[in-house]
GROMACS .gro file of C-alpha atoms in nm:
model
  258
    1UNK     CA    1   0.000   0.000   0.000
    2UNK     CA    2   0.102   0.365  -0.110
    3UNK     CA    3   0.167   0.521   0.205
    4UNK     CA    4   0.036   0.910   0.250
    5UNK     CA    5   0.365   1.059   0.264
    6UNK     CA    6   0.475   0.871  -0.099
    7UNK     CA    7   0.086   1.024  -0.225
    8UNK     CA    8   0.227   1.343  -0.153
    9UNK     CA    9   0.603   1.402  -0.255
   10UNK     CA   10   0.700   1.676  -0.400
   11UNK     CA   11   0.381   1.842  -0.345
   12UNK     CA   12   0.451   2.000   0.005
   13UNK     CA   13   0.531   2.348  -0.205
   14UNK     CA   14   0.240   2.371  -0.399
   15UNK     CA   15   0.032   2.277  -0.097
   16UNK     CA   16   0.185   2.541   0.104
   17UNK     CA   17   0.112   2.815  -0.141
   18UNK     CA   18  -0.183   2.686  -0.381
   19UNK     CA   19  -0.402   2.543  -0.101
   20UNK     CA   20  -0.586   2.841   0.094
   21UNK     CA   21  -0.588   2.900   0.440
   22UNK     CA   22  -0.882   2.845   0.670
   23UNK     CA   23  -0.891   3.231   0.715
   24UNK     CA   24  -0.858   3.477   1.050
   25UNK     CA   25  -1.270   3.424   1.138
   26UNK     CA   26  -1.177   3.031   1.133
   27UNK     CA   27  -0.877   3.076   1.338
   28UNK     CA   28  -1.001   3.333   1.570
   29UNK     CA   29  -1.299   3.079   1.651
   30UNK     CA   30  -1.109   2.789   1.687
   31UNK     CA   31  -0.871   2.920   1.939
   32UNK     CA   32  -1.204   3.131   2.122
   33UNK     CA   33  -1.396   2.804   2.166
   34UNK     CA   34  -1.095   2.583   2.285
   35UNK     CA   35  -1.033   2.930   2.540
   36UNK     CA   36  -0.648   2.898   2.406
   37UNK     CA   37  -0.395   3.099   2.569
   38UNK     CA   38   0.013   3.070   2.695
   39UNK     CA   39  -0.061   2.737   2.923
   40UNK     CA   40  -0.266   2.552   2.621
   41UNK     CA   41  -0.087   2.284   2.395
   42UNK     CA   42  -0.254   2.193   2.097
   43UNK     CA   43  -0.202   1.900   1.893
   44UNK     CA   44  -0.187   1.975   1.527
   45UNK     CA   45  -0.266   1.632   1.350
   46UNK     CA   46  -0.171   1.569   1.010
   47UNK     CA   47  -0.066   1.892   0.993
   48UNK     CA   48   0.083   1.958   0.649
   49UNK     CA   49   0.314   2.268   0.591
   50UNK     CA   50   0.125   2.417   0.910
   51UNK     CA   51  -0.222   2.555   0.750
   52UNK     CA   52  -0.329   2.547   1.105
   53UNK     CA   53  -0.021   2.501   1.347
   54UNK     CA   54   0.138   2.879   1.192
   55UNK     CA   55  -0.155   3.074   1.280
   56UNK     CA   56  -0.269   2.873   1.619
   57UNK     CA   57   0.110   2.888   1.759
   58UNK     CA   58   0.016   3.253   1.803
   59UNK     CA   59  -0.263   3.189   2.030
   60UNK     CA   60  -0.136   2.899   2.234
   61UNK     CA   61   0.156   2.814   2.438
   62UNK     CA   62   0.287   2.569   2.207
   63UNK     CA   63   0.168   2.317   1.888
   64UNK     CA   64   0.291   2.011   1.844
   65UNK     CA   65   0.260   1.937   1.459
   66UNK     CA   66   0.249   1.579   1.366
   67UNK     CA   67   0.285   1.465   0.954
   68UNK     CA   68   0.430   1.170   0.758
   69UNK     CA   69   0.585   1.385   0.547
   70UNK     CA   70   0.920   1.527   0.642
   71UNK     CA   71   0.890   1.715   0.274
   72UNK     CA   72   0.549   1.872   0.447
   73UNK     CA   73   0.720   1.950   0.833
   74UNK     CA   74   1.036   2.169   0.627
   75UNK     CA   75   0.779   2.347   0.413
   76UNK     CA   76   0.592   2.452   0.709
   77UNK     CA   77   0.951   2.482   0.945
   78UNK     CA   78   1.160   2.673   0.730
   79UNK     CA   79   0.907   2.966   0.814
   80UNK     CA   80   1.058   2.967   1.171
   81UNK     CA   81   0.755   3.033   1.363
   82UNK     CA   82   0.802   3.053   1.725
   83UNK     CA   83   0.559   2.770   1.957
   84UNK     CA   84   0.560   2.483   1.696
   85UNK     CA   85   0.752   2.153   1.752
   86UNK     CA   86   0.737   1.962   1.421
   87UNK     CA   87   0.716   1.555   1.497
   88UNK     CA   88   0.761   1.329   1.240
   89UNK     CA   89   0.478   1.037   1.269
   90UNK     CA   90   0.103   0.925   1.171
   91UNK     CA   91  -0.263   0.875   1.350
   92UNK     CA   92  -0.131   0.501   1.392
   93UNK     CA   93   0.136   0.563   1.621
   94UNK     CA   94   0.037   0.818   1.887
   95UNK     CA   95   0.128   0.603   2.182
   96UNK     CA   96   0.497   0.591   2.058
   97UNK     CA   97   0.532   0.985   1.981
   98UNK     CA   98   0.689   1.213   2.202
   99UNK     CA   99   0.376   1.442   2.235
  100UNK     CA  100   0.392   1.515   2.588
  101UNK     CA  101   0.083   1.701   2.771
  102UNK     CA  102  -0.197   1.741   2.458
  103UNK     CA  103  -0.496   1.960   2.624
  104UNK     CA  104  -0.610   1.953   2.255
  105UNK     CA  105  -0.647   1.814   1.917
  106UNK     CA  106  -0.710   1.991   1.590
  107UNK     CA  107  -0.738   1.832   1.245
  108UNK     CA  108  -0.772   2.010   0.894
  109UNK     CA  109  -0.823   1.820   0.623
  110UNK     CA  110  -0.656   1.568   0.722
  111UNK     CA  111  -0.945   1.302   0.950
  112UNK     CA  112  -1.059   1.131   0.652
  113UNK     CA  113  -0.695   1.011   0.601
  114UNK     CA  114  -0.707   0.789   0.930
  115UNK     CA  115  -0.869   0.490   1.099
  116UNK     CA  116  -1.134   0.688   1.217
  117UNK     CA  117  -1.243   0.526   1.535
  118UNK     CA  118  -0.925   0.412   1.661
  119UNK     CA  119  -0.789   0.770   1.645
  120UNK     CA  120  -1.087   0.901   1.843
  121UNK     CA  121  -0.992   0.613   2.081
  122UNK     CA  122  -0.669   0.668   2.102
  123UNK     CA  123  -0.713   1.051   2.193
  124UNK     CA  124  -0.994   0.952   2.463
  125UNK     CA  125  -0.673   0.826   2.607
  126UNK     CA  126  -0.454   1.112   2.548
  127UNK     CA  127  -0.699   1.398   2.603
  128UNK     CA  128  -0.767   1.586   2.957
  129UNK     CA  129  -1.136   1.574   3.074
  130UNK     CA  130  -1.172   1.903   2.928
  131UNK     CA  131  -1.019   1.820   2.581
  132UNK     CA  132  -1.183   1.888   2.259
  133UNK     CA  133  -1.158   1.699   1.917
  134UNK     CA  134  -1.118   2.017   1.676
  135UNK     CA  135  -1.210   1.864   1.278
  136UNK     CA  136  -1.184   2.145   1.012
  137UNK     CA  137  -1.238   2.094   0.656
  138UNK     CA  138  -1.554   2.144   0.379
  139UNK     CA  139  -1.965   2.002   0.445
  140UNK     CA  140  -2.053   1.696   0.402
  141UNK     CA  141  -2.192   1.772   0.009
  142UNK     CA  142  -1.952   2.120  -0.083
  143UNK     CA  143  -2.011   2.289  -0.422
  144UNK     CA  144  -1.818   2.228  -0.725
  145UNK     CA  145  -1.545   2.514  -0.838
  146UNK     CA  146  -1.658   2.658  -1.171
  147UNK     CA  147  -1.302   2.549  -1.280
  148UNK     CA  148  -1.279   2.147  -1.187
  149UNK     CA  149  -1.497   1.999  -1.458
  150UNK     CA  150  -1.212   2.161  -1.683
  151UNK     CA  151  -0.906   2.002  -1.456
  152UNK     CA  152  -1.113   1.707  -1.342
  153UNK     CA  153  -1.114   1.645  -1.771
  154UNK     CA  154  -0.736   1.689  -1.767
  155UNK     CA  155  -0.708   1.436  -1.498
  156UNK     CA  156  -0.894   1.201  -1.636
  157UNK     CA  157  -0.699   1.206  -1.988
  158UNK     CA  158  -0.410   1.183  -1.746
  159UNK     CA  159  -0.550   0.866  -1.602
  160UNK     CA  160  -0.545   1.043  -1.251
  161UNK     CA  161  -0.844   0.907  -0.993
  162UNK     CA  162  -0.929   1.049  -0.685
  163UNK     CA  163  -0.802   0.806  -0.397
  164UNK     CA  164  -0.967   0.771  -0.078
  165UNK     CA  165  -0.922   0.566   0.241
  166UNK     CA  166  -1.067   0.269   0.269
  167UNK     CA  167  -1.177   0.402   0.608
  168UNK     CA  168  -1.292   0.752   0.491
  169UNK     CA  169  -1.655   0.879   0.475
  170UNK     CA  170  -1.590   0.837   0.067
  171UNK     CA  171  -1.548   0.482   0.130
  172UNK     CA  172  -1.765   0.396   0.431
  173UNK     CA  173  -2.048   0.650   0.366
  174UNK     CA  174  -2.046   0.747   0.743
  175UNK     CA  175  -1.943   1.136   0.709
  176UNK     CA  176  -1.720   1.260   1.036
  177UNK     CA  177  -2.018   1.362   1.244
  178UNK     CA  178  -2.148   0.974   1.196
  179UNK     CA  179  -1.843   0.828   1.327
  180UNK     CA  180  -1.817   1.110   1.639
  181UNK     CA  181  -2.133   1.054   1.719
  182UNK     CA  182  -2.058   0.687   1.827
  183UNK     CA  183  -1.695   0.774   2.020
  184UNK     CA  184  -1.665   0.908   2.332
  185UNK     CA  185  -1.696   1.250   2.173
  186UNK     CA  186  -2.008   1.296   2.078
  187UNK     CA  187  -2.122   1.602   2.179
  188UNK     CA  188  -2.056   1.810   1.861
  189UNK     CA  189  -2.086   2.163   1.746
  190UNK     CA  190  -2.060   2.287   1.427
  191UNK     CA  191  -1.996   2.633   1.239
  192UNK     CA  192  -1.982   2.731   0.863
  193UNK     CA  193  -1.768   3.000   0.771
  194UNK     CA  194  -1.804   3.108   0.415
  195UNK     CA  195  -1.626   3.360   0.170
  196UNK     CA  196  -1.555   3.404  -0.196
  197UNK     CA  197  -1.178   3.366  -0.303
  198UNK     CA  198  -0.998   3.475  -0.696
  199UNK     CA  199  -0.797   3.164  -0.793
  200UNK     CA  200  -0.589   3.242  -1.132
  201UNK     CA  201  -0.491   2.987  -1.347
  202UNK     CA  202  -0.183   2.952  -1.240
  203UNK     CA  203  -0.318   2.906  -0.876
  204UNK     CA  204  -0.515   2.625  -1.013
  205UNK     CA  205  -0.239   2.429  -1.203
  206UNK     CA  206  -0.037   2.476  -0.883
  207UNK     CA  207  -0.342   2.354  -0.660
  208UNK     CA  208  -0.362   2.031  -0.871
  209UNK     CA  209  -0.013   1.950  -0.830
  210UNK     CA  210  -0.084   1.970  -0.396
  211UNK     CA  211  -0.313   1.705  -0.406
  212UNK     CA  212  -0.230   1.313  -0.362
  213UNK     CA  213  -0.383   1.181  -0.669
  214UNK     CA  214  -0.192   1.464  -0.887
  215UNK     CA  215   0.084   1.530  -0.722
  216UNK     CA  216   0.436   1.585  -0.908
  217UNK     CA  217   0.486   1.160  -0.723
  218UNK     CA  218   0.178   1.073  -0.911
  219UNK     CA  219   0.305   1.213  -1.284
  220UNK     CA  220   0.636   1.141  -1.270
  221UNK     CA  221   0.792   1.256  -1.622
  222UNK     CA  222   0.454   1.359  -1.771
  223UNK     CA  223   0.404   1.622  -1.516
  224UNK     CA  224   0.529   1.933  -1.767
  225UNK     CA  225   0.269   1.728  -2.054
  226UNK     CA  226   0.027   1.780  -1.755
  227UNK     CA  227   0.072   2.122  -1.703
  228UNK     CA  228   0.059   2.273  -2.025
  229UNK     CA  229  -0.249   2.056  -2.122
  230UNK     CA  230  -0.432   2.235  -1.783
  231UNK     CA  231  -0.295   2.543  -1.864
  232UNK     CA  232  -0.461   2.508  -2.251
  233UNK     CA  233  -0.777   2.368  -2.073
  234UNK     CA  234  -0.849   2.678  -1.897
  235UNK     CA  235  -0.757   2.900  -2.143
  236UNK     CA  236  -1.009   2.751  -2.336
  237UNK     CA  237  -1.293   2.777  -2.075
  238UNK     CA  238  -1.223   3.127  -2.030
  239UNK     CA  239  -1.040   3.290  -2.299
  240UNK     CA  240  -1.058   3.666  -2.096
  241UNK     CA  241  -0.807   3.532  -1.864
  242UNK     CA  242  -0.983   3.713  -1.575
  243UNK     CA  243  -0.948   3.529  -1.243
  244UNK     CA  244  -1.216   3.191  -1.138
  245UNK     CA  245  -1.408   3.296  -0.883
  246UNK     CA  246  -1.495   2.997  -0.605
  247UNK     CA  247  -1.733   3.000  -0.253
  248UNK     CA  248  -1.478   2.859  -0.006
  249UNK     CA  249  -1.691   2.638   0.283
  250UNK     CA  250  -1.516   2.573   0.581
  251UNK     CA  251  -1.672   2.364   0.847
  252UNK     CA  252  -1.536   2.393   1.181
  253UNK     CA  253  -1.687   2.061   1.435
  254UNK     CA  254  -1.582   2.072   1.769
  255UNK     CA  255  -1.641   1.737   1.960
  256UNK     CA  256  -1.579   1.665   2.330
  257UNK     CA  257  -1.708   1.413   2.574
  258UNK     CA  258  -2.031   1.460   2.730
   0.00000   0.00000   0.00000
């Protein structure tokens, strides 16, 4: 089995600048609801290049920031933000980590990954009473980008399919708030946050190349033929060149024990 990390060489650059962050309103509600503050460490779980860990470490007292990806932990280290410790490992393996004290756990895009329901069991061991389960990502059904019927053609011609877990929602049908609701944290809220973002086509091409099932791994040699065919694509679909415009959904569920 293709592990994550191999899904995602080389793609820890474009994911660092192609993929957008969750946004101040997002972060700002996180760290209000958790009540973060000097004394608070946060674990950071399948963290990427940081998306979350950069802007939290600001608010708590320190973020542990867990990947398989060592290409993923130097993206988001070589920024040199103060209050993050970057630990090389996977949602299988938290026992044998050198986490320390974990008040809380935050996840962004990154859940559907894992063995659902031995994670949540695992952190029902790590957590404090007062620990929260922190999952941020898109609703269950989110819109289509005007733009991905054009690279979702590309792909195709490519022979590039969308891979998911055998354990994800794809996969099992049972969407995050399924499986919560039948772990020991199950009482769940949940918050939309919404805005428009400009994506050029040059932020798309890169965005393509940040995710595991087109990643620079994935094409090997072909990745310049895949380029320039995406970059022709859109052209096409919008000969004006102006910027795609997209409605960004972010779903913020925050679970913690009865």
């Amino acid at each position: 089995m293709i592990s994550r990390a191999e899904l995602f060489a080389g793609a820890a650059a474009y994911y660092a600048r192609h993929r957008t962050d969750y946004g101040p309103e997002v972060v700002e509600h996180i760290a209000s609801e958790l009540a973060l503050d000097a004394a608070s460490r946060v674990l950071d779980l399948g963290c990427g290049p940081g998306t979350l860990a950069i802007p939290l470490a600001a608010r708590a007292g320190e973020v542990v920031a867990v990947d398989p990806s060592e290409e993923m932990l130097a993206e988001g280290a070589r920024h040199g933000v103060p209050g993050i410790r970057w630990v090389r490992g996977d949602s299988s393996m938290l026992d044998e980590l050198p986490l320390g004290r974990i008040d809380h756990v935050v996840m962004g895009r990154s859940f559907h990954w894992m063995d659902r329901e031995r994670v949540l069991d695992d952190l029902d061991r790590l957590l404090p009473a007062h620990g929260a389960v922190v999952i941020v990502g898109p609703v269950h059904d989110p819109e289509e980008p005007s733009w991905e019927p054009v690279a979702q053609a590309v792909r195709r011609d490519f022979g590039l399919e969308w891979r998911a877990n055998s354990e994800s929602y794809e996969q099992t049908g049972r969407h995050h708030d399924d499986v919560l609701r039948e772990s020991p944290f199950r009482r769940m809220e949940s918050r939309c946050f919404t805005r428009v973002i400009r994506r050029s086509a040059e932020d798309i091409v890169g965005l393509q190349l940040s995710f595991s099932y087109s990643s620079p791994a994935r094409l090997g040699d072909r990745l310049p033929a895949f380029t320039e065919a995406l970059r022709e694509a859109l052209a096409a679909a919008n000969p004006g060149g102006a910027d795609w415009k997209e409605e960004d959904v972010t779903d913020v569920l925050i679970a913690r024990r009865p």
